[in-house]
PDB file of C-alpha atoms in Angstrom:
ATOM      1  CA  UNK A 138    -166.636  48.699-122.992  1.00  0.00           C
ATOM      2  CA  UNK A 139    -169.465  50.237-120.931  1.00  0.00           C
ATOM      3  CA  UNK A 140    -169.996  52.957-123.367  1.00  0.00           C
ATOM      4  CA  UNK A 141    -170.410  50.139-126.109  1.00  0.00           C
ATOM      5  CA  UNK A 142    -172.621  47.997-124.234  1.00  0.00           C
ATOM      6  CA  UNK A 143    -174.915  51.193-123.535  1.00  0.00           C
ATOM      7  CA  UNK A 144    -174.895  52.120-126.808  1.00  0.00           C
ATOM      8  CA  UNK A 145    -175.573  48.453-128.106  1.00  0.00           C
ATOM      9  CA  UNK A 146    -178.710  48.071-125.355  1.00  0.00           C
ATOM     10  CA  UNK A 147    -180.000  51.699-126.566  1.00  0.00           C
ATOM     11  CA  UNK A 148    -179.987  50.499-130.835  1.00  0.00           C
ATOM     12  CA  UNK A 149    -181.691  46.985-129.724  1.00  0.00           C
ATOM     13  CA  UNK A 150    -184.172  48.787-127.651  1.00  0.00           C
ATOM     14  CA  UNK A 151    -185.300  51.332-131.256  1.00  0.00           C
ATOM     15  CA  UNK A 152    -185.043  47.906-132.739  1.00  0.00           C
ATOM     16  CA  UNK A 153    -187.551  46.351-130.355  1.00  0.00           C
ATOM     17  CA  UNK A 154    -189.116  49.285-130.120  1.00  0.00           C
ATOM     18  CA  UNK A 155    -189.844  49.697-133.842  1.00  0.00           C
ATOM     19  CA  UNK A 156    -190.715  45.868-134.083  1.00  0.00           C
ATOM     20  CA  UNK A 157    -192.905  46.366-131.501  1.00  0.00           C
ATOM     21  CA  UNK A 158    -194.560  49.006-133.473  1.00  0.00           C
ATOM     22  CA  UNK A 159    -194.879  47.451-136.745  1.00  0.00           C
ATOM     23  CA  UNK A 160    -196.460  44.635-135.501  1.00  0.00           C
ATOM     24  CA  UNK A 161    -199.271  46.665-133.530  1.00  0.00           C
ATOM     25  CA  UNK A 162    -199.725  48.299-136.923  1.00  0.00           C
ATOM     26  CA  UNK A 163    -200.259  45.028-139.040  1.00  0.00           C
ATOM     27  CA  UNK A 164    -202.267  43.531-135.992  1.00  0.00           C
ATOM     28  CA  UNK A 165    -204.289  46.821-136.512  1.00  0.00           C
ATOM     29  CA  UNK A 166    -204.723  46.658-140.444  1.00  0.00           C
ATOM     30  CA  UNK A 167    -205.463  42.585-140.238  1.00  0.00           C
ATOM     31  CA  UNK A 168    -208.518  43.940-137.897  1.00  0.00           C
ATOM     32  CA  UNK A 169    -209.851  46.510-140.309  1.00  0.00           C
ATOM     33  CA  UNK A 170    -209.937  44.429-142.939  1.00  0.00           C
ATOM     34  CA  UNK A 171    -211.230  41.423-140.959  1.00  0.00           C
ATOM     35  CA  UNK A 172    -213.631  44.122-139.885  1.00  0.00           C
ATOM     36  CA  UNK A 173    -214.610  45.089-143.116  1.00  0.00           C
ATOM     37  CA  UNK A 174    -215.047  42.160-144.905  1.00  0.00           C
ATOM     38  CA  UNK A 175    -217.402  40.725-141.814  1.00  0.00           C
ATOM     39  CA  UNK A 176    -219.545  44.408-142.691  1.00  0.00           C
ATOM     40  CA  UNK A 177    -219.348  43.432-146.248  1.00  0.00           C
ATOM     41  CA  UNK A 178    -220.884  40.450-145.843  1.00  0.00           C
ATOM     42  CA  UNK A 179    -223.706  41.363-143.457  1.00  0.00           C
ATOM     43  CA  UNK A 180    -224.680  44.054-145.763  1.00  0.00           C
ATOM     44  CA  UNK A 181    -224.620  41.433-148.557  1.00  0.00           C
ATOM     45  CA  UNK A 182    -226.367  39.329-146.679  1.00  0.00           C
ATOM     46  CA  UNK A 183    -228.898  41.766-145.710  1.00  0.00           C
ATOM     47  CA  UNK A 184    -229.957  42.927-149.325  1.00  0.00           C
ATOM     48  CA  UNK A 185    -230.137  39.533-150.723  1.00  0.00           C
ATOM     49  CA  UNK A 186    -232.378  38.829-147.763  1.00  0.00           C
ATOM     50  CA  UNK A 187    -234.158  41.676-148.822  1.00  0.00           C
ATOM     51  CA  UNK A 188    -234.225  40.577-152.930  1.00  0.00           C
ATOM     52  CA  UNK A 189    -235.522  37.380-151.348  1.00  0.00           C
ATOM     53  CA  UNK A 190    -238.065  38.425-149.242  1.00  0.00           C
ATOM     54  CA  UNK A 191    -239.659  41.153-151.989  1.00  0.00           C
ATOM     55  CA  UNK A 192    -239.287  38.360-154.307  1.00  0.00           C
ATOM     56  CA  UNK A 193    -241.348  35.964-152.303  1.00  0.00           C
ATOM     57  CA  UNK A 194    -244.180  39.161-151.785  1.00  0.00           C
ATOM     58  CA  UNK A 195    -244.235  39.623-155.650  1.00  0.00           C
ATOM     59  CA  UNK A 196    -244.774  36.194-156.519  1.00  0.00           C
ATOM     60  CA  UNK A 197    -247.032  35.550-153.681  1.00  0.00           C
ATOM     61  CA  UNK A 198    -248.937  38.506-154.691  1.00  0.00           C
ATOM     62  CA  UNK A 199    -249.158  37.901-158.075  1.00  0.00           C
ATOM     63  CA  UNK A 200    -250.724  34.166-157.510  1.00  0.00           C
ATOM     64  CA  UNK A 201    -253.202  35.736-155.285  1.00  0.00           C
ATOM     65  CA  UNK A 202    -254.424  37.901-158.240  1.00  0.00           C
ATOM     66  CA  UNK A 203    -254.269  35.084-160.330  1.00  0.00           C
ATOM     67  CA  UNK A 204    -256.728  33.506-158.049  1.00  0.00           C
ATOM     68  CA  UNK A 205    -254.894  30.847-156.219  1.00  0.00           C
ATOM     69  CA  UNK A 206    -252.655  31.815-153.129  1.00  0.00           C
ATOM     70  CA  UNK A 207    -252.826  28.329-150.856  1.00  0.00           C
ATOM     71  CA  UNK A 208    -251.335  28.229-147.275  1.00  0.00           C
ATOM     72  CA  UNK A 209    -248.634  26.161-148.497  1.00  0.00           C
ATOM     73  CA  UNK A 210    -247.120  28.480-150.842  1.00  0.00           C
ATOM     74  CA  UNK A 211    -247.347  31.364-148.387  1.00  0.00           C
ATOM     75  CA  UNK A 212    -245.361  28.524-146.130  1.00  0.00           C
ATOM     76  CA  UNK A 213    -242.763  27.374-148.951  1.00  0.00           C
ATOM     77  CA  UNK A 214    -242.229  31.134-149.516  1.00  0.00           C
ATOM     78  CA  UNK A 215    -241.347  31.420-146.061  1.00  0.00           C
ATOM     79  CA  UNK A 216    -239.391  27.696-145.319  1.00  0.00           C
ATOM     80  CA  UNK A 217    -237.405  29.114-149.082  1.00  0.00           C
ATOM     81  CA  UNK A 218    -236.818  32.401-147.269  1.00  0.00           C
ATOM     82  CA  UNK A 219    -235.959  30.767-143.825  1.00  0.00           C
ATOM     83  CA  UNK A 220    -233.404  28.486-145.198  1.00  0.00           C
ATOM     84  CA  UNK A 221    -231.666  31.545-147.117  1.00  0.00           C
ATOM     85  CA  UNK A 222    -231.332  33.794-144.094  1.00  0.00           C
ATOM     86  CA  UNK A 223    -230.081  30.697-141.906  1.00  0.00           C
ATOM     87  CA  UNK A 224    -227.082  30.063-145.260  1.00  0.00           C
ATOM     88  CA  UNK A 225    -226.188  34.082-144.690  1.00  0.00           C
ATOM     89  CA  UNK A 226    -225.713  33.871-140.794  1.00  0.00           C
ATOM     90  CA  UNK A 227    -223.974  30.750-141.105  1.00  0.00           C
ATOM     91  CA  UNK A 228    -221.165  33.071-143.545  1.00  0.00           C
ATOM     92  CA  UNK A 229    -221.660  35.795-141.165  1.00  0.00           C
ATOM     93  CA  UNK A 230    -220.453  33.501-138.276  1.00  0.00           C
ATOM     94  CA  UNK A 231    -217.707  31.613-140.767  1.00  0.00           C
ATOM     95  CA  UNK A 232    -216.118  35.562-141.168  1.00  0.00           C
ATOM     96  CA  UNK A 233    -216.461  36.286-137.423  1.00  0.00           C
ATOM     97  CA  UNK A 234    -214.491  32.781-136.983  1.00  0.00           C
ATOM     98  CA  UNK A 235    -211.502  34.223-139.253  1.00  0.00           C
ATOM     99  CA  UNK A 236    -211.035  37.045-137.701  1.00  0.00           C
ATOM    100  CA  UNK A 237    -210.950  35.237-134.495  1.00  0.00           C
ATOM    101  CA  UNK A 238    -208.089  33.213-135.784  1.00  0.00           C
ATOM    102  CA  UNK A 239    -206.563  36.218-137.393  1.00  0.00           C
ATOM    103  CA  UNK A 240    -206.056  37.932-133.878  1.00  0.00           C
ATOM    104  CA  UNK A 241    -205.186  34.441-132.312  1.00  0.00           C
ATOM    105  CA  UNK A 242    -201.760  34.350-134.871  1.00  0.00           C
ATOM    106  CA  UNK A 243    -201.335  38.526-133.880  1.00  0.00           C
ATOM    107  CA  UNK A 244    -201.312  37.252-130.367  1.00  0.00           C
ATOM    108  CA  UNK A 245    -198.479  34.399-130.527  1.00  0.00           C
ATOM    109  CA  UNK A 246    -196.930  37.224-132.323  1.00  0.00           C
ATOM    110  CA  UNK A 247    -196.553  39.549-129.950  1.00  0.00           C
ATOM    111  CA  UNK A 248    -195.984  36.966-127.325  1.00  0.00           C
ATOM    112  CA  UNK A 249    -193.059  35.923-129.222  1.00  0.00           C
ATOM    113  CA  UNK A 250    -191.975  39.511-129.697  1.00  0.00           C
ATOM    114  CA  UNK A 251    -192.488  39.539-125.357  1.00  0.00           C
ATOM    115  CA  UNK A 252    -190.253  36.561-125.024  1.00  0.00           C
ATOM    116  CA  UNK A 253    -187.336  37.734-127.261  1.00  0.00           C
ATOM    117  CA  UNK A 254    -187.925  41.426-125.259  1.00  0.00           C
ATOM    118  CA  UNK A 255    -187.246  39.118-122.216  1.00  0.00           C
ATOM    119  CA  UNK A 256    -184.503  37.543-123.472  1.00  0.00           C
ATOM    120  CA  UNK A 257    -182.660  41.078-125.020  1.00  0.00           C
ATOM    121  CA  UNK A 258    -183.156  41.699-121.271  1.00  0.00           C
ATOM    122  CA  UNK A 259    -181.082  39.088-119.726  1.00  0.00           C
ATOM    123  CA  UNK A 260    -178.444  39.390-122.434  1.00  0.00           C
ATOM    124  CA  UNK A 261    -178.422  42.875-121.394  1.00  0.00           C
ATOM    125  CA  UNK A 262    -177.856  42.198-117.673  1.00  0.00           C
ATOM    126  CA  UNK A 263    -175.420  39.531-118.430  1.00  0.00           C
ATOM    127  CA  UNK A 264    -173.032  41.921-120.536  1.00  0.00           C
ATOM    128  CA  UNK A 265    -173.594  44.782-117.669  1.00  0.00           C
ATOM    129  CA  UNK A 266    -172.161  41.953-114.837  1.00  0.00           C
ATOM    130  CA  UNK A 267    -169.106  41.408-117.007  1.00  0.00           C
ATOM    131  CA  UNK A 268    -168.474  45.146-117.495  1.00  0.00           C
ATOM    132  CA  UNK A 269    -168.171  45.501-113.845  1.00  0.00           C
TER     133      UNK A 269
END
């Protein structure tokens, strides 16, 4: 019987063990790709900025050459530009938010896993008080 029991608490251990494991691993790969996609989207972010704000040069540019460059272009230009850069943060912060929540579920995951480790436990010290 006590040779069972051992042998029982030593395969649920691997078992939690390798759960364990495998869920540090996922929690791991859902933060690399939460990770990347937030880089992704920065970067995007960034070089449309860029596109926008070369844009804005070039036309202003060109309407100065034409002869007719008024403050309030120069200020639409840069209101247009303004409003752009504000839309990218505001994804930028949306992604940061997701991954947030992604590590929030990885959490009550491996507080579940905890529990059920605490409950193998008790089983475990339940079975050894019958042995004896």
């Amino acid at each position: 019987g006590a040779a069972n029991l051992k042998a029982q608490t030593a395969a649920g251990e691997v078992k939690l063990k390798e759960a364990e494991e495998a869920w540090a691993a996922n929690l791991k790969a859902e933060k690399a790709a939460g990770g990347a996609k937030l880089k992704e989207a920065k970067e995007a972010g960034k070089a449309k900025l860029k596109d926008t704000k070369e844009g804005a040069a070039a036309a202003l540019k060109a309407e100065k050459e034409a002869g007719g460059a008024r403050l309030t272009d120069e200020k639409a230009a840069g209101v247009a530009q303004k409003a752009e850069k504000d839309k990218l943060e505001g994804q930028v912060v949306s992604l940061g938010r997701e991954l947030m929540e992604e590590k929030a579920v990885g959490l009550a995951q491996k507080a579940k896993l905890e529990a059920r480790v605490g409950e193998v436990g008790a089983e475990k010290e339940k079975l050894e008080g019958q042995v004896v």
